[in-house]
Short mmCIF file of N, CA and C in Angstrom, two decimals:
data_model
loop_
_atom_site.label_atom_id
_atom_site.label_comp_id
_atom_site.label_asym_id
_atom_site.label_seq_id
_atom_site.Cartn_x
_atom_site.Cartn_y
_atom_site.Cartn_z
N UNK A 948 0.84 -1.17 0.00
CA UNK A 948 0.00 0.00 0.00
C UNK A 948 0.89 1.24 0.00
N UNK A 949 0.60 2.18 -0.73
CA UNK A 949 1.01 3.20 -0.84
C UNK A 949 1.44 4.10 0.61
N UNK A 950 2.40 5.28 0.76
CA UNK A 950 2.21 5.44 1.69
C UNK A 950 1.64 6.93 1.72
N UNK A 951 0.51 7.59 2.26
CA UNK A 951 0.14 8.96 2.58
C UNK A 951 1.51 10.13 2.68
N UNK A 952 1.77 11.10 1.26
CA UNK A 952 2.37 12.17 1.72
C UNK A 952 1.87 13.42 1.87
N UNK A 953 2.59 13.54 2.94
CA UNK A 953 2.38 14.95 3.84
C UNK A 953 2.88 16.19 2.98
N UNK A 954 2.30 17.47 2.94
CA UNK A 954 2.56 18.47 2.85
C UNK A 954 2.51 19.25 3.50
N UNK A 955 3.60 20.47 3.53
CA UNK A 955 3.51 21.73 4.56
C UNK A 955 2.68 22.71 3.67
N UNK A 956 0.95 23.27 4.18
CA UNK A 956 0.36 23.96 3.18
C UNK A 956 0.30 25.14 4.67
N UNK A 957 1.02 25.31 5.23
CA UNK A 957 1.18 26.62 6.13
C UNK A 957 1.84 27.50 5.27
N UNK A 958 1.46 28.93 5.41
CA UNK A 958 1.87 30.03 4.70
C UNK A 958 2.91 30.92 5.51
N UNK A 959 3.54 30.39 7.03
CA UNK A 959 4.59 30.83 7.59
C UNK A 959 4.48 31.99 7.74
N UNK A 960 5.02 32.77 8.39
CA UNK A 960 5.34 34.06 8.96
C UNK A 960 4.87 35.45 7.94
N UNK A 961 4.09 36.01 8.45
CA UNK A 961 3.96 37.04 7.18
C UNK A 961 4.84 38.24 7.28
N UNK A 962 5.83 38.44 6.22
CA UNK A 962 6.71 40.03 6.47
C UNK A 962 6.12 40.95 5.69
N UNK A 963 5.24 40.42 4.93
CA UNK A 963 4.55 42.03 4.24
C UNK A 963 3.69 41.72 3.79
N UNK A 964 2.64 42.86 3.88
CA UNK A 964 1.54 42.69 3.08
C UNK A 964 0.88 44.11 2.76
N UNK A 965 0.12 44.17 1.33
CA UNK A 965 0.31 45.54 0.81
C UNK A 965 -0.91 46.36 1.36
N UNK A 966 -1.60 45.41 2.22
CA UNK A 966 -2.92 46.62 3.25
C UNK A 966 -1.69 47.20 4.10
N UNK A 967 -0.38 47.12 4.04
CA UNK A 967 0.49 48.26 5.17
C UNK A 967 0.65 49.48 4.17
N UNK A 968 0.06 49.90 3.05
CA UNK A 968 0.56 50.90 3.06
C UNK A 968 -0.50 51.87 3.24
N UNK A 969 -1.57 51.68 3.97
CA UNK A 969 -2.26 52.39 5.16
C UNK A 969 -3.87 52.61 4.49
N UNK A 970 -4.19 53.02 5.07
CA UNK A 970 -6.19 53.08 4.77
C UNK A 970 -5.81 54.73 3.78
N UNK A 971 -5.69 55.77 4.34
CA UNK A 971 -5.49 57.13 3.30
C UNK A 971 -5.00 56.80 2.13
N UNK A 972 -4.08 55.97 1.89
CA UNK A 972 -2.98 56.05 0.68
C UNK A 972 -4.53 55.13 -0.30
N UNK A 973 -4.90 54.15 0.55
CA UNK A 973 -5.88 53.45 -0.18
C UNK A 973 -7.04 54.58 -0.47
N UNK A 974 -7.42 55.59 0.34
CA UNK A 974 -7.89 56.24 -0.29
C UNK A 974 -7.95 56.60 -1.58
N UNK A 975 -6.85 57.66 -1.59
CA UNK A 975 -6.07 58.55 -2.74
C UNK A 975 -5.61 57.79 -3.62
N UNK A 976 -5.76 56.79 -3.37
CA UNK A 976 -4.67 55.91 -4.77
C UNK A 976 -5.36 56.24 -6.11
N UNK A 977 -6.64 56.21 -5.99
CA UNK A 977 -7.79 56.35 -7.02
C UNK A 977 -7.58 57.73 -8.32
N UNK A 978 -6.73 58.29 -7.62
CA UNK A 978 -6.90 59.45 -8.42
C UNK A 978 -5.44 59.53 -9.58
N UNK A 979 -4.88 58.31 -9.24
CA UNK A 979 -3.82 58.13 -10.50
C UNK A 979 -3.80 56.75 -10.72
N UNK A 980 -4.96 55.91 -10.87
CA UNK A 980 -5.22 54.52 -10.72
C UNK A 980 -4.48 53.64 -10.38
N UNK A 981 -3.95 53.62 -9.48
CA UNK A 981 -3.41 52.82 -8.88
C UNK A 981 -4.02 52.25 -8.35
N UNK A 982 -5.80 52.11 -8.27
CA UNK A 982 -6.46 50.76 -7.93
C UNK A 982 -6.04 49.80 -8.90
N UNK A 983 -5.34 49.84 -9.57
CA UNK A 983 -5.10 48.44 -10.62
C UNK A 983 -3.47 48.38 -10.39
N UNK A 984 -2.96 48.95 -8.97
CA UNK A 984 -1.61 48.62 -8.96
C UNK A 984 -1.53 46.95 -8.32
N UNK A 985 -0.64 46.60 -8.33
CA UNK A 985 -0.16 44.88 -8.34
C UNK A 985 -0.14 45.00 -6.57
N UNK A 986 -0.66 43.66 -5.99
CA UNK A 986 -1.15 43.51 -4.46
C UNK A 986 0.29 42.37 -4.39
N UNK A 987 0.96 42.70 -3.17
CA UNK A 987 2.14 41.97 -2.48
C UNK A 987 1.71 41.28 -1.46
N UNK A 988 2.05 40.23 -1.03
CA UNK A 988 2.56 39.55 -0.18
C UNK A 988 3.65 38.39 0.32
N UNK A 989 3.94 38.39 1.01
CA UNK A 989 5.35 37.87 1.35
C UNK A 989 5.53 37.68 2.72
N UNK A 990 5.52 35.82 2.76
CA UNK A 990 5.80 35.33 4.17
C UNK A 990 7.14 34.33 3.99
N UNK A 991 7.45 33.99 5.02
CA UNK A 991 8.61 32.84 5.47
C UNK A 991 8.55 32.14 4.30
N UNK A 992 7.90 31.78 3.43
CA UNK A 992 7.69 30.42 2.70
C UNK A 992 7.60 30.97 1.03
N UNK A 993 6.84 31.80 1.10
CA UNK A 993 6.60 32.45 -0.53
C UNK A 993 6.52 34.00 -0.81
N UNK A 994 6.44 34.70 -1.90
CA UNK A 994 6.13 36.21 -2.55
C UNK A 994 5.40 35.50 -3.52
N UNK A 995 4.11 36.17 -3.33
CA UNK A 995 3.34 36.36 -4.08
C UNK A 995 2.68 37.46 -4.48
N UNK A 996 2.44 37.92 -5.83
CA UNK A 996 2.08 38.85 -6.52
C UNK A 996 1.05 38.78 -7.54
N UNK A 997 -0.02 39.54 -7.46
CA UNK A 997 -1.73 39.78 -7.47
C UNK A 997 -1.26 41.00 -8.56
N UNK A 998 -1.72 40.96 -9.52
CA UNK A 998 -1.74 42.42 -10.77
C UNK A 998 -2.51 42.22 -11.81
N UNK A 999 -2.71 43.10 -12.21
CA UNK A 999 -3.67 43.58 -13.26
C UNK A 999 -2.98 43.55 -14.67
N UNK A 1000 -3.12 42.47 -15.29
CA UNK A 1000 -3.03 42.67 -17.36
C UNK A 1000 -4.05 42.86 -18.14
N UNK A 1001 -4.17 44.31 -18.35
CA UNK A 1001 -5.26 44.68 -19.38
C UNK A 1001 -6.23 44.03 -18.23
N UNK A 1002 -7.63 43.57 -19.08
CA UNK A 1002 -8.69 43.12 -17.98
C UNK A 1002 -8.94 41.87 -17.12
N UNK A 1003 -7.72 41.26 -17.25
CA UNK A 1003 -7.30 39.87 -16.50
C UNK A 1003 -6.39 40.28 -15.46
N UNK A 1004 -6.93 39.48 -14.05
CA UNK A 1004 -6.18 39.83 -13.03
C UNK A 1004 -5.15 38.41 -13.02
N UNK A 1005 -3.83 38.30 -12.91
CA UNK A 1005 -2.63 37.34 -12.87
C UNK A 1005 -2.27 37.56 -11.79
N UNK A 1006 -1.88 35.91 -11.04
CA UNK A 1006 -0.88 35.62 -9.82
C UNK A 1006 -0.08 35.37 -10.35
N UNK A 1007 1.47 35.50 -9.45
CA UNK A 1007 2.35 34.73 -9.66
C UNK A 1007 3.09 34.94 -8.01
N UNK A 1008 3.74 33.55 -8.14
CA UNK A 1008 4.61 33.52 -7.13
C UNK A 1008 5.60 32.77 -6.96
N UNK A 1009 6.96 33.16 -5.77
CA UNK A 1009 8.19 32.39 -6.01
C UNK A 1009 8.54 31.80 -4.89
N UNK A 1010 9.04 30.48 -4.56
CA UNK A 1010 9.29 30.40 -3.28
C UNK A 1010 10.73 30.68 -2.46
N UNK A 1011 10.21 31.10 -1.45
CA UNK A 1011 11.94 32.04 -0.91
C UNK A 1011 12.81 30.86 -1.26
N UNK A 1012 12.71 29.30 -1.15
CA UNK A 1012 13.88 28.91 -1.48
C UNK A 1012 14.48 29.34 -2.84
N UNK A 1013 13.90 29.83 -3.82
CA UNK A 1013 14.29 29.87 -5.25
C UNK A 1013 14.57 31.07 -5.02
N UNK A 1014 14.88 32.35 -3.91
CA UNK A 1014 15.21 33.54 -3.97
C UNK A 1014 16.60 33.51 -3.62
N UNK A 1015 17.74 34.24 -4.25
CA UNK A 1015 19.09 34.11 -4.01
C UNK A 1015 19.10 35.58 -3.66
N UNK A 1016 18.85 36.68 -3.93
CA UNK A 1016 18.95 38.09 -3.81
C UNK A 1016 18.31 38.83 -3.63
N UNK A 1017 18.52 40.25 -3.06
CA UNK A 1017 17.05 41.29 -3.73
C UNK A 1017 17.74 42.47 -3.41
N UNK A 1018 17.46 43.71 -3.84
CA UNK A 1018 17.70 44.61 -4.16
C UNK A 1018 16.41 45.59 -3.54
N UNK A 1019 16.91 46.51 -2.90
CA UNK A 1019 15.73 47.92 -2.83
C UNK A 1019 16.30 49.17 -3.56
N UNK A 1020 15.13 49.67 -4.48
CA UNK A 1020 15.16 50.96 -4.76
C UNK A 1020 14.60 51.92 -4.31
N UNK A 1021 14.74 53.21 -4.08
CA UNK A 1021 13.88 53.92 -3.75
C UNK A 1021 13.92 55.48 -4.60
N UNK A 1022 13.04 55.93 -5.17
CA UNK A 1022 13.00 57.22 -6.15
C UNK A 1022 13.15 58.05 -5.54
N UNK A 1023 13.54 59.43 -5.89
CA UNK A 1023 13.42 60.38 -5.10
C UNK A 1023 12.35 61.43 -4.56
N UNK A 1024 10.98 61.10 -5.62
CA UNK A 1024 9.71 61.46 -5.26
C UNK A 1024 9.48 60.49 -4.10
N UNK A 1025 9.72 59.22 -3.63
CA UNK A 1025 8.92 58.63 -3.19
C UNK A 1025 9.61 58.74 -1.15
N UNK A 1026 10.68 59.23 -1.47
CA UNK A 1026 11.70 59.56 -0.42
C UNK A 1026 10.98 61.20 0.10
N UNK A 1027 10.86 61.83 -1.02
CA UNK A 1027 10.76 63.09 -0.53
C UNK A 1027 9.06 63.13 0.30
N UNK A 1028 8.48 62.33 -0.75
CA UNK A 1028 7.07 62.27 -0.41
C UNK A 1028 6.85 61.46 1.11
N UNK A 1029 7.81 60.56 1.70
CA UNK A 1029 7.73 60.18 2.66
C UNK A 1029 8.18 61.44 3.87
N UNK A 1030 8.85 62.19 3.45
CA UNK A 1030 9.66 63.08 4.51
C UNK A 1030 8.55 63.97 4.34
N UNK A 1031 7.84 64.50 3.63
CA UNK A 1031 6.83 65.46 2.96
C UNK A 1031 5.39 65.00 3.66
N UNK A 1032 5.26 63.80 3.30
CA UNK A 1032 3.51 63.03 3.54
C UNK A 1032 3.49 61.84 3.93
N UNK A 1033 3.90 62.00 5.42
CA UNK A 1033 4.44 60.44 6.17
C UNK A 1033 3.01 60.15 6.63
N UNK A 1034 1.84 60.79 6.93
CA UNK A 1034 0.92 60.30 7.31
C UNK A 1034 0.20 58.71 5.88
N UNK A 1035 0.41 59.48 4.77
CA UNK A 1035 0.14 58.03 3.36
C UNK A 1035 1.02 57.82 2.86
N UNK A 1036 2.27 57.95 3.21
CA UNK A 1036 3.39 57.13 2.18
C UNK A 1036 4.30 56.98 3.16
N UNK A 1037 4.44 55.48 3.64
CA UNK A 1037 5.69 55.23 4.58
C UNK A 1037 6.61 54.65 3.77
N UNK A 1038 7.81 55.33 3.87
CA UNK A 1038 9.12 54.54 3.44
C UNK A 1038 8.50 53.99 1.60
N UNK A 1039 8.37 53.98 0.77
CA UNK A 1039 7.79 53.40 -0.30
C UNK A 1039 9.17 53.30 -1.29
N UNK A 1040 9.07 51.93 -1.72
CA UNK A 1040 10.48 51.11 -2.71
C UNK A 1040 9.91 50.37 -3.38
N UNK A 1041 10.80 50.15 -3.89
CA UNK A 1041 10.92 48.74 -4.97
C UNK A 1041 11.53 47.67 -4.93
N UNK A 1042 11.27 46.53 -4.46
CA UNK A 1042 12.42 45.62 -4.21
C UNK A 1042 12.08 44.97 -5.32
N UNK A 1043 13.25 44.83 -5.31
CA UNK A 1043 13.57 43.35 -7.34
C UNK A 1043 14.40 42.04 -6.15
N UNK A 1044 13.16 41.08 -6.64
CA UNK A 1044 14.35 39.63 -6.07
C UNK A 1044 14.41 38.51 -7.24
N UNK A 1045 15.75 38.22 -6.78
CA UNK A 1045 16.53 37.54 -7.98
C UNK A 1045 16.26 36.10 -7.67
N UNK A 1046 16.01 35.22 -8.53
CA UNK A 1046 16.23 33.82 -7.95
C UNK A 1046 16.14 33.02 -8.97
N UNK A 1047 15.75 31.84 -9.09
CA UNK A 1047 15.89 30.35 -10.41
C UNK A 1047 14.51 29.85 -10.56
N UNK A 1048 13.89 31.11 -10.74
CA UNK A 1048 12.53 30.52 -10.59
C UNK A 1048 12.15 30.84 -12.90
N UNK A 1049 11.76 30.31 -13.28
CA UNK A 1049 11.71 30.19 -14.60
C UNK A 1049 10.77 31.15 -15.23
N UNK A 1050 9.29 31.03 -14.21
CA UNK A 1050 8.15 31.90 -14.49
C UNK A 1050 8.62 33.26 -14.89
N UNK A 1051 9.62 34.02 -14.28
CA UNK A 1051 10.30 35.37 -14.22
C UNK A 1051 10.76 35.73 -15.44
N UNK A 1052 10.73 36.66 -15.72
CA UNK A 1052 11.88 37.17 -16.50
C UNK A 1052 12.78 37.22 -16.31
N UNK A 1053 13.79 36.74 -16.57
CA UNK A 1053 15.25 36.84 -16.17
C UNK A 1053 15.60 35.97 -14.73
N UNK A 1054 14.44 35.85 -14.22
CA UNK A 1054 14.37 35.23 -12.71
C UNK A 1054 14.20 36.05 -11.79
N UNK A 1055 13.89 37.59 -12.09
CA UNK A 1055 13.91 38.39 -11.69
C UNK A 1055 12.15 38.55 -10.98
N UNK A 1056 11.70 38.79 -9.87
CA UNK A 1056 10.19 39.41 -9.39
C UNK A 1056 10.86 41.22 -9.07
N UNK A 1057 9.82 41.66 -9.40
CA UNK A 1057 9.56 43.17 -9.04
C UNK A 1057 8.90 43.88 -8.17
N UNK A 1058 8.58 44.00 -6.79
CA UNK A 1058 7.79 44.85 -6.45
C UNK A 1058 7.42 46.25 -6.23
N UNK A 1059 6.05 46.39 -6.71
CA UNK A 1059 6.55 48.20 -6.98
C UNK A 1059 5.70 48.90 -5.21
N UNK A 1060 5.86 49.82 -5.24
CA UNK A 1060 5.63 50.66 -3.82
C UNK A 1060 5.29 49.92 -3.02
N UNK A 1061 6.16 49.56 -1.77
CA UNK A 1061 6.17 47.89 -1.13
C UNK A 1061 6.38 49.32 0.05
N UNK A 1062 5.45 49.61 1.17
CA UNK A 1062 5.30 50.61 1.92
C UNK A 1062 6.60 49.73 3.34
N UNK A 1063 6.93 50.85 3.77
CA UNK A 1063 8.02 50.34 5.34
C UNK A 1063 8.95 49.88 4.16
N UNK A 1064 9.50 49.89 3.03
CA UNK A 1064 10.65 49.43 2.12
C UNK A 1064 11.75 48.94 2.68
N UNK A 1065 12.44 49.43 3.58
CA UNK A 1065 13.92 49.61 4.22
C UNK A 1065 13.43 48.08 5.27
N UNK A 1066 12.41 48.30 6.26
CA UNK A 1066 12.62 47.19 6.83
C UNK A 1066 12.08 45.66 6.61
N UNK A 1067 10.87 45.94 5.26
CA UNK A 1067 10.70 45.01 4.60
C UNK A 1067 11.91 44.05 4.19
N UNK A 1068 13.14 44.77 3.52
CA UNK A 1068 13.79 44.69 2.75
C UNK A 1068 15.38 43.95 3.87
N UNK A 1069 15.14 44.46 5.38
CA UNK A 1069 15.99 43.93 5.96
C UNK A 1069 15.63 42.60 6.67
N UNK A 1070 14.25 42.72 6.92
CA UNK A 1070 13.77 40.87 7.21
C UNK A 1070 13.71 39.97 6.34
N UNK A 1071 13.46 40.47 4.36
CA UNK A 1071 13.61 39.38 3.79
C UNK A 1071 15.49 39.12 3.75
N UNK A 1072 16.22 39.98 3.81
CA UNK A 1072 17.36 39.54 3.85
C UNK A 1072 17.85 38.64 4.86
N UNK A 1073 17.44 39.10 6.20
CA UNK A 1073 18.13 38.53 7.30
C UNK A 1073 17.57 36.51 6.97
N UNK A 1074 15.92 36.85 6.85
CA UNK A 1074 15.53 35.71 6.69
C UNK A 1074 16.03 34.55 5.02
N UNK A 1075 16.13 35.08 4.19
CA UNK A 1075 17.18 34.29 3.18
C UNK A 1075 18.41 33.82 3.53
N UNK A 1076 19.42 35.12 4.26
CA UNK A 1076 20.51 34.55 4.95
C UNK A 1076 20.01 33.14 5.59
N UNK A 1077 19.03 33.14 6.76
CA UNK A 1077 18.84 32.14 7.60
C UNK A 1077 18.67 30.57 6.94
N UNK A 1078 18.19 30.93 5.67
CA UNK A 1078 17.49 29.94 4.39
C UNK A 1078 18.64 29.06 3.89
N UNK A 1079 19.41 30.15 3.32
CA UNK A 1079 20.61 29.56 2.54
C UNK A 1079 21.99 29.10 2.99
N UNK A 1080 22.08 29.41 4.76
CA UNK A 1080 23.66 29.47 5.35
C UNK A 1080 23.63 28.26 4.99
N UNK A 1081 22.98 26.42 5.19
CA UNK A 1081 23.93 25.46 5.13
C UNK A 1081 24.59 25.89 3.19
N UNK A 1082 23.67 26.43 2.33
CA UNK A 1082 24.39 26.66 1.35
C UNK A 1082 26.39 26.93 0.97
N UNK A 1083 25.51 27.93 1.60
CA UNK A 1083 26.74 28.78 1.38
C UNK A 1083 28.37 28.26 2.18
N UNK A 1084 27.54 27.58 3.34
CA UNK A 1084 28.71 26.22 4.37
C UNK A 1084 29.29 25.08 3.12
N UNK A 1085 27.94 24.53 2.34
CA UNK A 1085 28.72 23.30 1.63
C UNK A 1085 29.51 24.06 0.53
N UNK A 1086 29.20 25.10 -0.26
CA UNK A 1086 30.08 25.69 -0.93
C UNK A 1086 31.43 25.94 -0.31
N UNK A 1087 31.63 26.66 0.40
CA UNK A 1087 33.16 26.27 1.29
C UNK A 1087 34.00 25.41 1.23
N UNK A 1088 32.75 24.39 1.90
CA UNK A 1088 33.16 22.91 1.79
C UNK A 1088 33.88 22.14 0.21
N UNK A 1089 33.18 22.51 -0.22
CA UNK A 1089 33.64 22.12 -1.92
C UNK A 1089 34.62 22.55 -2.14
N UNK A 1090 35.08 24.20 -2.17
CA UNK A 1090 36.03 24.68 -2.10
C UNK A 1090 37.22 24.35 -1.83
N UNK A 1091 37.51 24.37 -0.67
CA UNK A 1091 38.13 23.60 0.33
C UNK A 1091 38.56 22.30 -0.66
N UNK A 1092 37.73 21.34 -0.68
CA UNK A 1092 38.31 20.02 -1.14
C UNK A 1092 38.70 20.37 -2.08
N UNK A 1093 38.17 21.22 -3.71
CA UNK A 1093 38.88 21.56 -4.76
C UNK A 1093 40.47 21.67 -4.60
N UNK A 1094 40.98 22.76 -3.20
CA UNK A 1094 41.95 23.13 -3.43
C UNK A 1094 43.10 22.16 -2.84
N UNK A 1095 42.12 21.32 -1.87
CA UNK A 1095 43.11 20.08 -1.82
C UNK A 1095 43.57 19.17 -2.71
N UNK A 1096 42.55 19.10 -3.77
CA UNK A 1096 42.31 18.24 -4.09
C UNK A 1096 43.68 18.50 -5.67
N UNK A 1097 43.66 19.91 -6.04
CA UNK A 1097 44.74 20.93 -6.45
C UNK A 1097 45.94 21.01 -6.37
N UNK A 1098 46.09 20.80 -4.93
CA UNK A 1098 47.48 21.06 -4.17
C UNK A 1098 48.39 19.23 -4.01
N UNK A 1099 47.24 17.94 -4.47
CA UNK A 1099 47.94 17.02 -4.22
C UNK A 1099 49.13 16.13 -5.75
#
């Protein structure tokens, strides 16, 4: 008889989600449509991304293991506008994360005005670090033997 497999269908820790960039901003968004801007979320386990093509709404998503990098941008309207109009625009970026996921372009995901940016951007790091260290240990490891393996 076969044996029953288990799956982990927990969605883990949530570090962002795009109702943070506050009830006002959801207001006002309306008036440069950005009701059809792309909806984020991102926990321990996955990024997933909710957007608008033409009149079809598309998911996609990557799982942090397939994330190797990411990057924050931040414009200078969106900096000034935070120092300017902190009550609806906190901290607002762009993080691009890199990874081996195929769906992507390039492997590349995009998120656009990802509100709290800076510390979004330092929990998905800290937490990838946490993801990938035995990685980055057996690489060493390999290393290591290469150059013994070199030197005999």
């Amino acid at each position: 008889m076969a044996q029953k497999q288990e799956f982990d269908t927990t969605d883990g820790r949530l570090i962002y989600d795009s109702e943070e960039r506050g009830g006002f901003y959801n207001c006002i968004r309306c008036l440069w449509c950005a009701c059809c801007e792309p909806y984020h979320r991102i926990t321990t386990k996955y990024v997933k991304v909710t957007k608008w093509e033409g009149c079809t709404q598309t998911t996609d998503s990557m799982a942090m293991e397939a994330i190797s990098d990411l990057t924050r941008e931040q414009s200078c309207c969106c900096c000034l506008a935070s120092c300017c109009c902190g009550c609806c625009i906190h901290d607002f970026g762009t993080l691009t994360l890199y990874g081996n996921d195929r769906s992507n372009a390039n492997g590349e995901t995009v998120l656009v005005n990802v509100a709290h940016s800076e510390q979004v951007s330092d929990s998905l790091a800290t937490h990838l670090q946490e993801i990938h260290k035995d990685f980055r240990q057996n690489g060493k490891n390999l290393a290591t033997k290469l150059n013994e393996i070199k030197n005999q």
